[in-house]
Short mmCIF file of C-alpha atoms and ligand atoms in Angstrom, two decimals:
data_model
loop_
_atom_site.label_atom_id
_atom_site.label_comp_id
_atom_site.label_asym_id
_atom_site.label_seq_id
_atom_site.Cartn_x
_atom_site.Cartn_y
_atom_site.Cartn_z
CA MET A 1 5.05 -18.58 36.28
CA THR A 2 8.62 -17.26 36.21
CA ASP A 3 9.26 -13.77 37.57
CA ARG A 4 10.01 -12.50 34.06
CA ARG A 5 6.77 -13.88 32.59
CA LYS A 6 4.83 -12.43 35.53
CA PHE A 7 6.44 -9.03 34.88
CA VAL A 8 5.63 -9.06 31.15
CA LYS A 9 2.03 -10.08 31.88
CA LEU A 10 1.64 -7.37 34.53
CA SER A 11 3.17 -4.72 32.23
CA LEU A 12 0.76 -5.63 29.44
CA LEU A 13 -2.19 -5.54 31.83
CA SER A 14 -1.21 -2.18 33.24
CA SER A 15 -0.66 -0.69 29.73
CA ALA A 16 -4.12 -1.85 28.75
CA ALA A 17 -5.54 -0.38 31.95
CA VAL A 18 -3.88 2.99 31.29
CA LEU A 19 -5.23 3.05 27.74
CA ALA A 20 -8.73 2.10 28.89
CA GLY A 21 -8.52 4.72 31.64
CA ASN A 22 -7.45 7.39 29.17
CA LYS A 23 -10.39 6.52 26.98
CA LEU A 24 -12.85 6.70 29.84
CA MET A 25 -11.47 10.02 31.01
CA GLY A 26 -11.57 11.43 27.47
CA LYS A 27 -7.79 11.89 27.42
CA ALA A 28 -5.99 11.82 24.09
CA THR A 29 -4.49 8.43 23.33
CA PRO A 30 -0.69 8.58 23.23
CA ALA A 31 0.57 8.88 19.65
CA SER A 32 2.49 5.62 19.86
CA TYR A 33 -0.76 3.76 20.48
CA VAL A 34 -2.79 5.44 17.75
CA VAL A 35 -2.36 2.75 15.11
CA PRO A 36 -4.67 -0.18 15.80
CA PRO A 37 -2.89 -3.50 15.31
CA THR A 38 -5.33 -4.56 12.60
CA VAL A 39 -4.18 -1.75 10.33
CA LYS A 40 -0.51 -2.45 10.72
CA ASP A 41 0.84 -4.54 7.87
CA ASN A 42 -2.22 -3.62 5.85
CA PRO A 43 -1.18 -0.66 3.74
CA ILE A 44 -3.58 1.26 1.57
CA VAL A 45 -3.47 3.92 -1.14
CA ILE A 46 -6.36 5.98 -2.51
CA SER A 47 -6.38 8.60 -5.23
CA THR A 48 -8.69 10.83 -7.21
CA TRP A 49 -10.40 9.84 -10.47
CA PRO A 50 -10.23 6.58 -12.43
CA PHE A 51 -6.71 7.39 -13.63
CA GLY A 52 -5.78 6.95 -9.98
CA LYS A 53 -5.89 3.20 -10.64
CA PRO A 54 -2.59 2.95 -12.58
CA ALA A 55 -1.11 5.51 -10.21
CA ASN A 56 -2.18 3.39 -7.24
CA ALA A 57 -0.53 0.37 -8.90
CA ALA A 58 2.84 2.15 -8.82
CA ALA A 59 2.28 3.26 -5.23
CA TRP A 60 1.22 -0.25 -4.27
CA GLU A 61 4.50 -1.68 -5.54
CA VAL A 62 6.25 0.44 -2.92
CA LEU A 63 3.75 -0.27 -0.12
CA ARG A 64 3.53 -3.99 -0.73
CA LYS A 65 7.29 -4.34 -0.30
CA GLY A 66 7.08 -2.55 3.03
CA GLY A 67 8.15 0.84 1.67
CA ARG A 68 7.34 4.23 3.08
CA ALA A 69 4.04 5.98 2.28
CA LEU A 70 5.99 9.05 1.18
CA ASP A 71 7.87 7.06 -1.48
CA ALA A 72 4.63 5.39 -2.53
CA VAL A 73 2.71 8.61 -3.17
CA GLU A 74 5.59 10.16 -5.07
CA ALA A 75 5.98 7.07 -7.27
CA GLY A 76 2.21 6.90 -7.72
CA VAL A 77 1.52 10.41 -8.94
CA ARG A 78 4.56 10.35 -11.23
CA VAL A 79 2.53 7.96 -13.43
CA PRO A 80 -0.11 10.49 -14.61
CA GLU A 81 2.53 13.25 -14.58
CA ALA A 82 4.44 11.39 -17.29
CA ASP A 83 1.37 10.36 -19.28
CA PRO A 84 0.82 12.62 -22.31
CA HIS A 85 -2.76 11.36 -22.63
CA ASN A 86 -3.67 12.74 -19.24
CA GLN A 87 -4.36 16.37 -20.05
CA SER A 88 -4.78 17.54 -16.48
CA VAL A 89 -1.46 16.60 -14.92
CA GLY A 90 2.20 17.11 -15.88
CA TYR A 91 3.39 16.38 -19.42
CA GLY A 92 0.51 16.89 -21.89
CA GLY A 93 -1.43 19.05 -19.41
CA ARG A 94 -3.67 21.70 -20.94
CA PRO A 95 -1.99 25.10 -20.99
CA ASP A 96 -3.06 28.46 -19.62
CA ARG A 97 -4.60 31.17 -21.82
CA ASP A 98 -1.16 32.10 -23.12
CA GLY A 99 -0.40 28.54 -24.20
CA ARG A 100 1.98 27.88 -21.31
CA VAL A 101 1.76 24.64 -19.32
CA THR A 102 2.17 25.67 -15.68
CA LEU A 103 2.15 22.99 -13.00
CA ASP A 104 1.26 22.94 -9.30
CA ALA A 105 2.17 20.16 -6.85
CA CYS A 106 2.73 19.42 -3.19
CA ILE A 107 3.73 16.57 -0.92
CA MET A 108 3.47 15.98 2.84
CA ASP A 109 4.82 13.24 5.09
CA GLU A 110 4.11 11.65 8.45
CA ASN A 111 6.28 14.16 10.28
CA SER A 112 4.29 17.12 8.93
CA LYS A 113 7.16 17.98 6.64
CA CYS A 114 5.94 19.40 3.37
CA GLY A 115 7.10 20.84 0.08
CA SER A 116 5.38 22.53 -2.81
CA VAL A 117 5.85 24.15 -6.20
CA ALA A 118 3.45 26.40 -8.06
CA CYS A 119 3.32 27.74 -11.59
CA LEU A 120 6.31 25.60 -12.51
CA GLU A 121 7.01 25.26 -16.24
CA HIS A 122 9.06 22.77 -18.29
CA ILE A 123 9.47 20.02 -15.68
CA VAL A 124 7.67 16.71 -16.18
CA HIS A 125 7.61 15.74 -12.49
CA PRO A 126 6.67 18.70 -10.32
CA ILE A 127 5.96 16.30 -7.44
CA SER A 128 9.63 15.37 -7.27
CA VAL A 129 10.57 19.05 -7.23
CA ALA A 130 8.10 19.55 -4.37
CA ARG A 131 9.79 16.72 -2.52
CA MET A 132 13.21 18.30 -3.11
CA VAL A 133 11.90 21.59 -1.74
CA MET A 134 10.81 19.66 1.35
CA GLU A 135 14.03 17.74 1.79
CA LYS A 136 16.73 20.09 0.51
CA THR A 137 15.59 23.56 1.54
CA PRO A 138 14.36 25.21 4.71
CA HIS A 139 11.26 26.36 2.77
CA VAL A 140 7.86 24.91 1.96
CA MET A 141 6.99 26.51 -1.37
CA LEU A 142 8.80 27.72 -4.49
CA VAL A 143 7.02 29.33 -7.41
CA GLY A 144 7.51 30.18 -11.07
CA ASP A 145 11.02 30.92 -12.29
CA GLY A 146 12.48 30.28 -8.84
CA ALA A 147 10.99 26.79 -8.78
CA LEU A 148 12.31 26.10 -12.29
CA GLN A 149 15.77 27.39 -11.39
CA PHE A 150 15.78 25.13 -8.32
CA ALA A 151 14.67 22.11 -10.37
CA LEU A 152 17.39 22.67 -12.98
CA ALA A 153 20.02 23.20 -10.30
CA ASN A 154 19.02 19.80 -8.91
CA GLY A 155 19.63 18.05 -12.18
CA LEU A 156 16.15 17.94 -13.70
CA LYS A 157 15.75 18.44 -17.43
CA LYS A 158 13.96 21.35 -19.08
CA GLU A 159 11.33 20.01 -21.49
CA ASN A 160 8.48 21.18 -23.67
CA LEU A 161 5.32 19.96 -21.93
CA LEU A 162 2.82 21.18 -24.52
CA THR A 163 1.85 18.18 -26.64
CA PRO A 164 0.48 18.67 -30.18
CA LYS A 165 -2.99 17.56 -28.98
CA SER A 166 -3.13 20.05 -26.10
CA GLU A 167 -1.75 22.79 -28.34
CA ALA A 168 -4.35 22.12 -31.07
CA GLU A 169 -7.18 22.19 -28.49
CA TRP A 170 -5.87 25.43 -27.01
CA ARG A 171 -5.70 27.05 -30.46
CA ALA A 172 -9.28 25.96 -31.16
CA TRP A 173 -10.34 27.37 -27.78
CA LEU A 174 -8.65 30.70 -28.57
CA LYS A 175 -10.80 31.16 -31.68
CA ASP A 176 -14.13 30.81 -29.91
CA HIS A 177 -13.53 32.19 -26.47
CA LYS A 178 -13.23 35.63 -25.00
CA TYR A 179 -10.10 36.43 -23.09
CA LYS A 180 -11.58 37.04 -19.67
CA PRO A 181 -11.21 35.20 -16.39
CA VAL A 182 -13.92 32.65 -15.68
CA ILE A 183 -13.41 30.30 -12.77
CA ASN A 184 -15.31 27.25 -13.93
CA ILE A 185 -15.08 27.02 -17.69
CA GLU A 186 -15.88 23.34 -17.78
CA ASN A 187 -18.67 23.65 -20.32
CA GLN A 188 -16.69 25.82 -22.67
CA LEU A 189 -14.31 23.12 -23.81
CA PRO A 190 -14.74 21.78 -27.33
CA GLY A 191 -16.97 18.76 -26.94
CA GLY A 192 -18.01 19.98 -23.48
CA GLU A 193 -15.64 17.60 -21.72
CA SER A 194 -14.24 18.36 -18.29
CA ASN A 195 -11.46 20.90 -18.16
CA HIS A 196 -10.24 19.80 -14.79
CA ASP A 197 -8.94 16.74 -13.11
CA THR A 198 -5.84 16.44 -10.93
CA ILE A 199 -4.36 13.60 -8.98
CA GLY A 200 -4.52 13.76 -5.21
CA MET A 201 -3.22 10.63 -3.50
CA VAL A 202 -2.96 9.64 0.16
CA ALA A 203 -1.49 6.43 1.54
CA MET A 204 -0.74 4.55 4.73
CA ASP A 205 2.23 2.20 4.92
CA LYS A 206 2.77 -0.97 6.92
CA ASN A 207 4.00 1.04 9.87
CA GLY A 208 0.73 2.95 9.93
CA ASN A 209 2.39 6.15 8.69
CA LEU A 210 0.52 8.50 6.36
CA SER A 211 1.69 10.68 3.46
CA GLY A 212 0.07 12.46 0.55
CA ALA A 213 0.79 14.06 -2.81
CA CYS A 214 -1.20 16.25 -5.15
CA THR A 215 -0.23 17.36 -8.67
CA THR A 216 -2.00 19.14 -11.52
CA SER A 217 -1.76 21.44 -14.49
CA GLY A 218 -4.65 23.31 -12.90
CA LEU A 219 -7.71 24.70 -14.59
CA SER A 220 -7.36 24.70 -18.35
CA TYR A 221 -6.87 28.07 -19.99
CA LYS A 222 -6.50 29.81 -16.63
CA LEU A 223 -4.90 33.25 -16.47
CA HIS A 224 -1.13 32.98 -16.58
CA GLY A 225 0.14 32.91 -13.00
CA ARG A 226 -3.09 31.53 -11.54
CA VAL A 227 -2.45 29.01 -8.75
CA GLY A 228 -5.13 26.64 -7.50
CA ASP A 229 -5.55 24.64 -4.32
CA SER A 230 -3.39 21.69 -5.36
CA PRO A 231 0.03 23.02 -4.24
CA ILE A 232 -1.34 24.71 -1.13
CA ILE A 233 -0.78 22.71 2.03
CA GLY A 234 -4.10 22.60 3.88
CA ALA A 235 -6.16 23.32 0.77
CA GLY A 236 -5.33 20.66 -1.85
CA LEU A 237 -3.65 18.28 0.60
CA TYR A 238 -3.20 17.78 4.31
CA VAL A 239 -1.69 14.99 6.40
CA ASP A 240 -1.76 14.65 10.18
CA ASN A 241 -0.18 11.38 11.13
CA GLU A 242 -2.22 11.15 14.33
CA VAL A 243 -5.54 11.51 12.55
CA GLY A 244 -5.63 11.01 8.81
CA ALA A 245 -5.02 12.58 5.42
CA ALA A 246 -7.16 14.33 2.83
CA THR A 247 -6.87 15.73 -0.67
CA SER A 248 -9.09 17.53 -3.13
CA THR A 249 -9.85 18.01 -6.79
CA GLY A 250 -12.02 20.49 -8.63
CA VAL A 251 -12.28 24.26 -8.67
CA GLY A 252 -9.38 25.26 -6.46
CA GLU A 253 -10.74 28.69 -5.62
CA GLU A 254 -13.63 27.08 -3.73
CA VAL A 255 -11.30 24.70 -1.90
CA ILE A 256 -8.85 27.43 -0.88
CA ARG A 257 -11.69 29.55 0.54
CA ILE A 258 -12.46 26.89 3.15
CA VAL A 259 -8.92 25.43 3.48
CA GLY A 260 -10.63 22.21 2.46
CA SER A 261 -8.22 19.35 3.12
CA HIS A 262 -7.22 20.70 6.51
CA LEU A 263 -10.90 21.05 7.35
CA VAL A 264 -11.52 17.42 6.41
CA VAL A 265 -8.66 16.22 8.64
CA GLU A 266 -9.86 18.35 11.55
CA LEU A 267 -13.38 16.93 11.15
CA MET A 268 -11.90 13.42 11.28
CA ARG A 269 -10.05 14.45 14.44
CA GLN A 270 -13.43 15.28 15.95
CA GLY A 271 -14.53 11.73 15.23
CA HIS A 272 -16.24 12.01 11.85
CA SER A 273 -15.74 9.21 9.35
CA PRO A 274 -13.73 10.09 6.22
CA GLU A 275 -16.87 10.22 4.08
CA ASP A 276 -18.77 12.35 6.56
CA ALA A 277 -15.81 14.72 6.96
CA CYS A 278 -15.66 15.13 3.16
CA LYS A 279 -19.42 15.69 3.04
CA GLN A 280 -19.24 18.41 5.66
CA ALA A 281 -16.43 20.16 3.78
CA VAL A 282 -18.55 20.08 0.61
CA GLU A 283 -21.48 21.52 2.58
CA ARG A 284 -19.20 24.28 3.86
CA ILE A 285 -18.47 25.26 0.26
CA VAL A 286 -22.18 25.32 -0.49
CA ALA A 287 -22.81 27.48 2.57
CA LYS A 288 -20.01 29.94 1.83
CA SER A 289 -20.52 30.36 -1.90
CA PRO A 290 -23.88 28.92 -2.92
CA ALA A 291 -23.99 30.46 -6.40
CA ALA A 292 -20.47 29.37 -7.37
CA ALA A 293 -20.95 25.92 -5.85
CA ARG A 294 -23.87 25.15 -8.19
CA GLU A 295 -21.64 25.75 -11.20
CA ALA A 296 -18.51 24.05 -9.89
CA GLN A 297 -17.21 20.59 -9.17
CA VAL A 298 -15.15 19.85 -6.05
CA GLY A 299 -14.35 16.41 -4.69
CA PHE A 300 -12.68 15.53 -1.41
CA LEU A 301 -11.03 12.22 -0.58
CA ALA A 302 -9.89 11.12 2.88
CA LEU A 303 -8.22 8.29 4.77
CA ASN A 304 -8.05 7.88 8.54
CA LYS A 305 -5.59 6.10 10.80
CA LYS A 306 -7.78 3.00 10.96
CA GLY A 307 -7.56 2.61 7.20
CA ASP A 308 -11.17 3.76 6.64
CA PHE A 309 -11.57 5.90 3.55
CA GLY A 310 -14.27 7.91 1.81
CA GLY A 311 -15.01 10.74 -0.57
CA TYR A 312 -17.71 13.26 -1.34
CA ALA A 313 -18.31 15.76 -4.13
CA LEU A 314 -20.43 18.74 -5.04
CA GLN A 315 -21.68 17.18 -8.27
CA LYS A 316 -22.18 13.78 -9.80
CA GLY A 317 -19.18 12.37 -11.61
CA PHE A 318 -16.38 12.31 -9.06
CA SER A 319 -14.78 8.93 -8.47
CA TYR A 320 -11.67 7.64 -6.76
CA ALA A 321 -9.39 4.63 -6.93
CA VAL A 322 -8.58 2.39 -3.95
CA ARG A 323 -5.85 -0.20 -3.57
CA ASN A 324 -5.09 -2.32 -0.54
CA GLY A 325 -4.56 -5.99 0.26
CA ASN A 326 -8.18 -6.76 -0.73
CA LEU A 327 -9.32 -4.03 -3.09
CA ASN A 328 -8.21 -2.68 -6.43
CA THR A 329 -11.13 -0.69 -7.69
CA VAL A 330 -12.68 2.64 -8.62
CA ILE A 331 -15.54 3.94 -6.47
CA GLU A 332 -18.21 6.48 -7.46
CA SER A 333 -18.41 9.17 -4.84
CA LYS A 334 -21.67 10.39 -3.34
CA TYR A 335 -22.48 14.02 -4.10
CA HIS A 336 -24.42 17.02 -2.90
CA TYR A 337 -26.56 18.25 -5.79
CA VAL A 338 -28.75 15.28 -6.51
C1 SD4 B 1 -7.01 23.56 -9.51
N1 SD4 B 1 -7.86 21.78 -8.18
O1 SD4 B 1 -6.04 23.99 -10.11
C2 SD4 B 1 -7.14 22.08 -9.37
C3 SD4 B 1 -7.74 21.55 -10.61
C4 SD4 B 1 -8.48 20.31 -10.43
O2 SD4 B 1 -10.09 18.91 -11.12
O3 SD4 B 1 -8.38 19.60 -9.50
N2 SD4 B 1 -9.34 19.99 -11.28
O4 SD4 B 1 -7.91 24.28 -9.07
#
């Protein structure tokens, strides 16, 4: 064996020994070694609800070409944001009680950089404004008029987001409903259909880096100015590139109370699988507000550094979309109240 080959072989052996030693001694594995080789080159994107499937397709286009998870999640959630038929996100979203469409969104990357907008009106792609907040300002969050002003100053167009369908439904709702705050008004919608959805998306790229995005028009017919969990880093979304990423959907008040997505990531850090971490977060909601939990839906979705994923919800009905090299499907989540 040449001296150089001997050296390379010895270096590899000693690196492996150090890693094994660290493991035995319970030491944290160095960040540069966190990504197992099997996950590299095998990107993945997951997102909430069946409409996550077309969103994942857009994200996958970025990931498949070797792009960054951050670009993938932004491209992905822009799909439902622009879709007028999706009445829970972006353009066509159901308005608040005053008939105003107010949007919440946030984004987070592998370097723990994050940006967010809340109660933003007139902009079709709040996620891109959130990204601009992250990349162009020293701040994390802009709200209301300030967020709109910032979006317009950065070249985005002011638009009417209230579609005729959402306006007609809101007007029908006004006739039959009292003007008082109710957190979960799911059953009060004409036809009884769900009044909340939201897209939360997390992805890992070929370099093993994680990012996430979350965007919504929030609870339908909410009080003007109400902000949910979706734009709140730690509640609606959290990414820790050493551990994993999580996002949520459902009644934001319940998620904020337990800082849900951060909790899920911390549970994964302690060694729980994504599904188990989501389950424990759901159980925390039940423990903290048992009465409200019975009436509400919350779903968590998580991805870890190994590419394992899972979700869990309070009630039946939550599902999520998965796309990777092998899968392109929608999965029904397990749930608490059987
Ligand atoms: C909110 N979490 O504004 C959002 C709404 C949602 O399924 O996700 N609904 O509270």
